[in-house]
Amino acid sequence: MLQPPQEFSVLGIPVHIVSNYPGWLLESLRQSRGAHVVTLNAEMTMQARKNPTLAQAVKNADLVIPDGAGVVLYLRWLMWQKVQRFPGIELAENLLQELGQQQTDTKIFFYGGAPQVVVKAKEFWQLKIPSLNVVGTHSGYHTLEEEQQLKQTLRQLQPQVIFVGLGVPRQELWIAQNRHLCPQAIWIGVGGSFDIWSGSKTRAPAWLANNNLEWLYRLYQEPWRWRRMLALPEFALKALIYRVTARGGI
């Protein structure tokens, strides 16, 4: 029996805590229960507070995972929860590895990224785990006509695990609008994971990630993101205000 995840609120945006996220998703697959998975960080939290459509998509998701350090620290310091950060790319990798070990015929689909990037990401995983059944890929750069063809392909293939790497908030909104195409599938927004798997980019060194500084490495790789990074101090300020008012009994 699949237990519902424990839900908490991070500045009004839900986040779920379960003991084993990949295990929860594998059980969902076994029961043919579809799920929209969101990997929540501070930046997305602040976007959702300003974008009602994104906020609703997150609230309607079946599993919202604490991806970012800010969300984890919020849960630890303000909600007194013993929670560990679980980056979305690691969730996706763990799920793929589990499916490979079980040698199931689960159908997997990659959608997003540049044309060659998503193809190389598929090749990376098929070389790493030949038993994986990656039934198709589609670039995130396309015309409206090509998107309609993608939707028809998904209807026909009915993949059971669909990774969507379109970036926030586009991937969350796209999944919310289109998950009816494959109602029994696990849909996961994976951001720039295809770039990592294809070798186009690299993840932050472990010492940066372990010290909650992965955002700094991302900014080094993509300096154009600096405006989006302003959400981080804004998130910290909102959390501080919440803590002060909570202590005051408000």
Short mmCIF file of C-alpha atoms in Angstrom, two decimals:
data_model
loop_
_atom_site.label_atom_id
_atom_site.label_comp_id
_atom_site.label_asym_id
_atom_site.label_seq_id
_atom_site.Cartn_x
_atom_site.Cartn_y
_atom_site.Cartn_z
CA MET A 1 0.00 0.00 0.00
CA LEU A 2 1.47 3.33 -1.08
CA GLN A 3 1.51 5.71 1.88
CA PRO A 4 0.85 9.41 1.20
CA PRO A 5 3.94 11.54 1.83
CA GLN A 6 4.15 13.78 4.88
CA GLU A 7 3.56 17.37 3.80
CA PHE A 8 5.04 20.61 5.15
CA SER A 9 4.81 24.22 4.01
CA VAL A 10 7.84 26.27 2.98
CA LEU A 11 6.64 29.88 2.74
CA GLY A 12 3.27 28.61 1.61
CA ILE A 13 4.64 26.13 -0.94
CA PRO A 14 4.27 22.40 -0.12
CA VAL A 15 7.17 20.00 0.24
CA HIS A 16 6.93 16.29 1.03
CA ILE A 17 9.07 14.11 3.24
CA VAL A 18 9.30 10.35 2.79
CA SER A 19 12.05 8.02 3.94
CA ASN A 20 12.87 6.73 0.45
CA TYR A 21 11.94 8.89 -2.54
CA PRO A 22 13.09 6.46 -5.28
CA GLY A 23 11.33 3.62 -3.44
CA TRP A 24 8.11 5.66 -3.27
CA LEU A 25 8.27 6.22 -7.04
CA LEU A 26 9.02 2.56 -7.76
CA GLU A 27 5.97 1.58 -5.72
CA SER A 28 3.92 4.10 -7.70
CA LEU A 29 5.12 2.42 -10.89
CA ARG A 30 4.23 -1.03 -9.58
CA GLN A 31 0.73 0.19 -8.79
CA SER A 32 0.45 2.03 -12.15
CA ARG A 33 -0.23 5.24 -10.25
CA GLY A 34 0.81 8.32 -12.14
CA ALA A 35 2.68 11.10 -10.36
CA HIS A 36 4.00 14.58 -11.04
CA VAL A 37 7.31 15.06 -9.21
CA VAL A 38 8.66 18.54 -8.43
CA THR A 39 12.17 19.15 -7.11
CA LEU A 40 11.82 22.29 -5.00
CA ASN A 41 14.56 24.80 -4.25
CA ALA A 42 14.58 28.37 -2.93
CA GLU A 43 14.49 29.90 -6.41
CA MET A 44 11.41 27.94 -7.43
CA THR A 45 9.74 28.71 -4.11
CA MET A 46 10.11 32.44 -4.69
CA GLN A 47 8.93 32.11 -8.30
CA ALA A 48 5.85 30.22 -7.14
CA ARG A 49 5.01 32.91 -4.59
CA LYS A 50 4.87 35.42 -7.45
CA ASN A 51 3.37 33.13 -10.11
CA PRO A 52 -0.04 31.70 -9.09
CA THR A 53 -0.07 29.27 -12.03
CA LEU A 54 3.27 27.79 -11.00
CA ALA A 55 2.18 27.70 -7.35
CA GLN A 56 -0.93 25.73 -8.30
CA ALA A 57 1.12 23.30 -10.40
CA VAL A 58 3.40 22.63 -7.41
CA LYS A 59 0.46 22.28 -5.03
CA ASN A 60 -1.17 19.77 -7.38
CA ALA A 61 2.02 17.70 -7.69
CA ASP A 62 2.03 14.29 -6.07
CA LEU A 63 5.58 14.50 -4.74
CA VAL A 64 7.53 17.70 -4.00
CA ILE A 65 11.11 16.88 -3.05
CA PRO A 66 13.50 19.14 -1.06
CA ASP A 67 16.11 19.73 -3.76
CA GLY A 68 17.75 22.99 -2.67
CA ALA A 69 19.78 23.74 0.45
CA GLY A 70 17.53 26.68 1.33
CA VAL A 71 14.44 24.47 1.46
CA VAL A 72 16.26 21.85 3.56
CA LEU A 73 17.59 24.42 6.05
CA TYR A 74 14.11 25.93 6.32
CA LEU A 75 12.66 22.51 7.19
CA ARG A 76 15.43 21.81 9.70
CA TRP A 77 15.54 25.16 11.48
CA LEU A 78 11.92 26.25 11.35
CA MET A 79 9.99 22.99 11.10
CA TRP A 80 12.37 20.87 13.21
CA GLN A 81 12.46 18.12 10.61
CA LYS A 82 15.35 15.69 10.16
CA VAL A 83 15.50 15.94 6.40
CA GLN A 84 18.30 15.52 3.88
CA ARG A 85 18.67 17.33 0.59
CA PHE A 86 17.81 15.16 -2.41
CA PRO A 87 18.84 16.87 -5.68
CA GLY A 88 16.56 16.15 -8.61
CA ILE A 89 19.40 14.81 -10.75
CA GLU A 90 20.25 12.26 -8.04
CA LEU A 91 16.61 11.22 -7.76
CA ALA A 92 16.50 10.65 -11.54
CA GLU A 93 19.79 8.74 -11.50
CA ASN A 94 18.75 6.56 -8.57
CA LEU A 95 15.47 5.74 -10.26
CA LEU A 96 17.21 4.82 -13.53
CA GLN A 97 19.75 2.66 -11.70
CA GLU A 98 17.00 0.86 -9.78
CA LEU A 99 15.08 0.20 -12.99
CA GLY A 100 18.26 -1.08 -14.61
CA GLN A 101 19.03 -3.42 -11.73
CA GLN A 102 15.51 -4.79 -11.75
CA GLN A 103 15.80 -5.27 -15.53
CA THR A 104 12.20 -4.25 -16.05
CA ASP A 105 10.77 -3.27 -19.41
CA THR A 106 9.66 0.09 -18.01
CA LYS A 107 9.44 2.56 -20.90
CA ILE A 108 11.43 5.78 -20.36
CA PHE A 109 11.27 9.03 -22.34
CA PHE A 110 13.59 12.07 -22.32
CA TYR A 111 12.12 15.45 -23.27
CA GLY A 112 14.05 18.72 -23.20
CA GLY A 113 17.44 20.25 -23.89
CA ALA A 114 19.10 20.94 -27.23
CA PRO A 115 18.67 18.30 -29.97
CA GLN A 116 22.11 16.72 -29.67
CA VAL A 117 22.18 17.09 -25.89
CA VAL A 118 19.10 14.97 -25.24
CA VAL A 119 20.29 12.31 -27.72
CA LYS A 120 23.69 12.15 -26.01
CA ALA A 121 21.98 11.89 -22.64
CA LYS A 122 20.06 8.87 -23.87
CA GLU A 123 23.24 7.32 -25.29
CA PHE A 124 25.03 7.89 -21.97
CA TRP A 125 22.42 5.93 -20.04
CA GLN A 126 22.05 3.16 -22.59
CA LEU A 127 25.83 2.67 -22.52
CA LYS A 128 25.87 2.78 -18.72
CA ILE A 129 22.85 0.48 -18.27
CA PRO A 130 22.07 -1.43 -21.50
CA SER A 131 18.93 -2.95 -19.98
CA LEU A 132 17.22 0.44 -19.74
CA ASN A 133 14.32 0.79 -22.15
CA VAL A 134 14.60 4.43 -23.31
CA VAL A 135 11.89 4.46 -25.96
CA GLY A 136 12.37 7.99 -27.23
CA THR A 137 13.73 11.51 -26.91
CA HIS A 138 12.57 14.94 -28.02
CA SER A 139 14.39 18.26 -27.94
CA GLY A 140 13.01 21.16 -25.96
CA TYR A 141 13.53 23.42 -28.98
CA HIS A 142 10.68 22.94 -31.43
CA THR A 143 7.82 24.51 -33.32
CA LEU A 144 4.20 24.29 -32.21
CA GLU A 145 3.63 21.71 -34.93
CA GLU A 146 6.52 19.60 -33.64
CA GLU A 147 5.15 19.85 -30.11
CA GLN A 148 1.83 18.47 -31.29
CA GLN A 149 3.72 15.56 -32.85
CA LEU A 150 5.51 15.02 -29.53
CA LYS A 151 2.18 14.83 -27.73
CA GLN A 152 0.90 12.30 -30.24
CA THR A 153 4.07 10.25 -29.78
CA LEU A 154 3.58 10.21 -26.00
CA ARG A 155 -0.04 9.11 -26.42
CA GLN A 156 1.05 6.24 -28.64
CA LEU A 157 4.12 5.10 -26.68
CA GLN A 158 2.66 5.57 -23.18
CA PRO A 159 6.07 5.72 -21.47
CA GLN A 160 5.96 5.03 -17.75
CA VAL A 161 8.75 7.40 -16.71
CA ILE A 162 9.08 10.78 -18.42
CA PHE A 163 11.95 13.14 -17.63
CA VAL A 164 11.22 16.74 -18.64
CA GLY A 165 14.21 19.08 -18.77
CA LEU A 166 12.81 22.46 -19.79
CA GLY A 167 13.89 24.52 -16.80
CA VAL A 168 11.75 26.23 -14.19
CA PRO A 169 8.90 27.11 -14.50
CA ARG A 170 8.38 25.84 -18.03
CA GLN A 171 8.83 22.16 -17.17
CA GLU A 172 6.44 22.24 -14.19
CA LEU A 173 3.76 24.03 -16.18
CA TRP A 174 4.19 21.75 -19.19
CA ILE A 175 3.84 18.63 -17.06
CA ALA A 176 0.77 20.00 -15.28
CA GLN A 177 -0.86 20.74 -18.64
CA ASN A 178 0.05 17.47 -20.33
CA ARG A 179 0.27 14.67 -17.78
CA HIS A 180 -3.17 13.50 -18.94
CA LEU A 181 -1.44 12.21 -22.08
CA CYS A 182 0.15 9.41 -20.03
CA PRO A 183 -1.92 9.26 -16.83
CA GLN A 184 -0.06 6.27 -15.36
CA ALA A 185 3.41 7.76 -15.88
CA ILE A 186 5.88 9.25 -13.43
CA TRP A 187 6.65 12.76 -14.71
CA ILE A 188 9.77 14.41 -13.26
CA GLY A 189 11.11 17.89 -13.97
CA VAL A 190 14.88 17.45 -14.17
CA GLY A 191 16.11 20.94 -15.13
CA GLY A 192 19.57 20.78 -16.66
CA SER A 193 20.20 17.08 -16.00
CA PHE A 194 20.42 16.28 -19.72
CA ASP A 195 23.32 18.75 -19.99
CA ILE A 196 25.16 16.86 -17.24
CA TRP A 197 24.44 13.41 -18.65
CA SER A 198 25.47 14.46 -22.15
CA GLY A 199 28.77 15.88 -20.89
CA SER A 200 27.90 19.43 -21.99
CA LYS A 201 28.21 20.65 -18.40
CA THR A 202 29.51 19.34 -15.10
CA ARG A 203 28.07 19.25 -11.59
CA ALA A 204 29.57 21.27 -8.79
CA PRO A 205 32.45 19.62 -6.89
CA ALA A 206 31.28 17.67 -3.84
CA TRP A 207 32.90 20.09 -1.38
CA LEU A 208 30.79 22.95 -2.76
CA ALA A 209 27.59 20.90 -2.73
CA ASN A 210 28.30 19.66 0.81
CA ASN A 211 28.66 23.26 1.97
CA ASN A 212 25.43 24.43 0.32
CA LEU A 213 27.34 26.38 -2.34
CA GLU A 214 26.27 24.52 -5.46
CA TRP A 215 24.47 27.69 -6.58
CA LEU A 216 27.84 29.46 -6.75
CA TYR A 217 29.19 26.89 -9.20
CA ARG A 218 26.03 27.17 -11.28
CA LEU A 219 26.48 30.93 -11.40
CA TYR A 220 30.09 30.42 -12.51
CA GLN A 221 28.92 28.19 -15.38
CA GLU A 222 25.95 30.38 -16.29
CA PRO A 223 26.67 33.99 -15.26
CA TRP A 224 23.48 35.14 -17.01
CA ARG A 225 21.58 33.56 -14.10
CA TRP A 226 22.64 36.31 -11.68
CA ARG A 227 19.24 37.98 -11.73
CA ARG A 228 17.54 34.70 -10.90
CA MET A 229 20.01 34.16 -8.05
CA LEU A 230 18.61 37.25 -6.33
CA ALA A 231 15.80 34.95 -5.22
CA LEU A 232 18.21 33.29 -2.76
CA PRO A 233 18.74 36.27 -0.42
CA GLU A 234 15.04 37.11 -0.80
CA PHE A 235 14.16 33.58 0.34
CA ALA A 236 16.54 33.87 3.31
CA LEU A 237 14.98 37.21 4.32
CA LYS A 238 11.44 35.81 4.11
CA ALA A 239 12.51 32.82 6.22
CA LEU A 240 14.10 35.12 8.81
CA ILE A 241 10.94 37.23 9.01
CA TYR A 242 8.87 34.07 9.43
CA ARG A 243 11.10 32.90 12.26
CA VAL A 244 10.97 36.23 14.07
CA THR A 245 7.18 36.50 13.78
CA ALA A 246 6.72 32.85 14.78
CA ARG A 247 8.72 33.45 17.95
CA GLY A 248 6.57 36.46 18.63
CA GLY A 249 3.49 34.26 18.56
CA ILE A 250 2.15 35.69 15.32
#
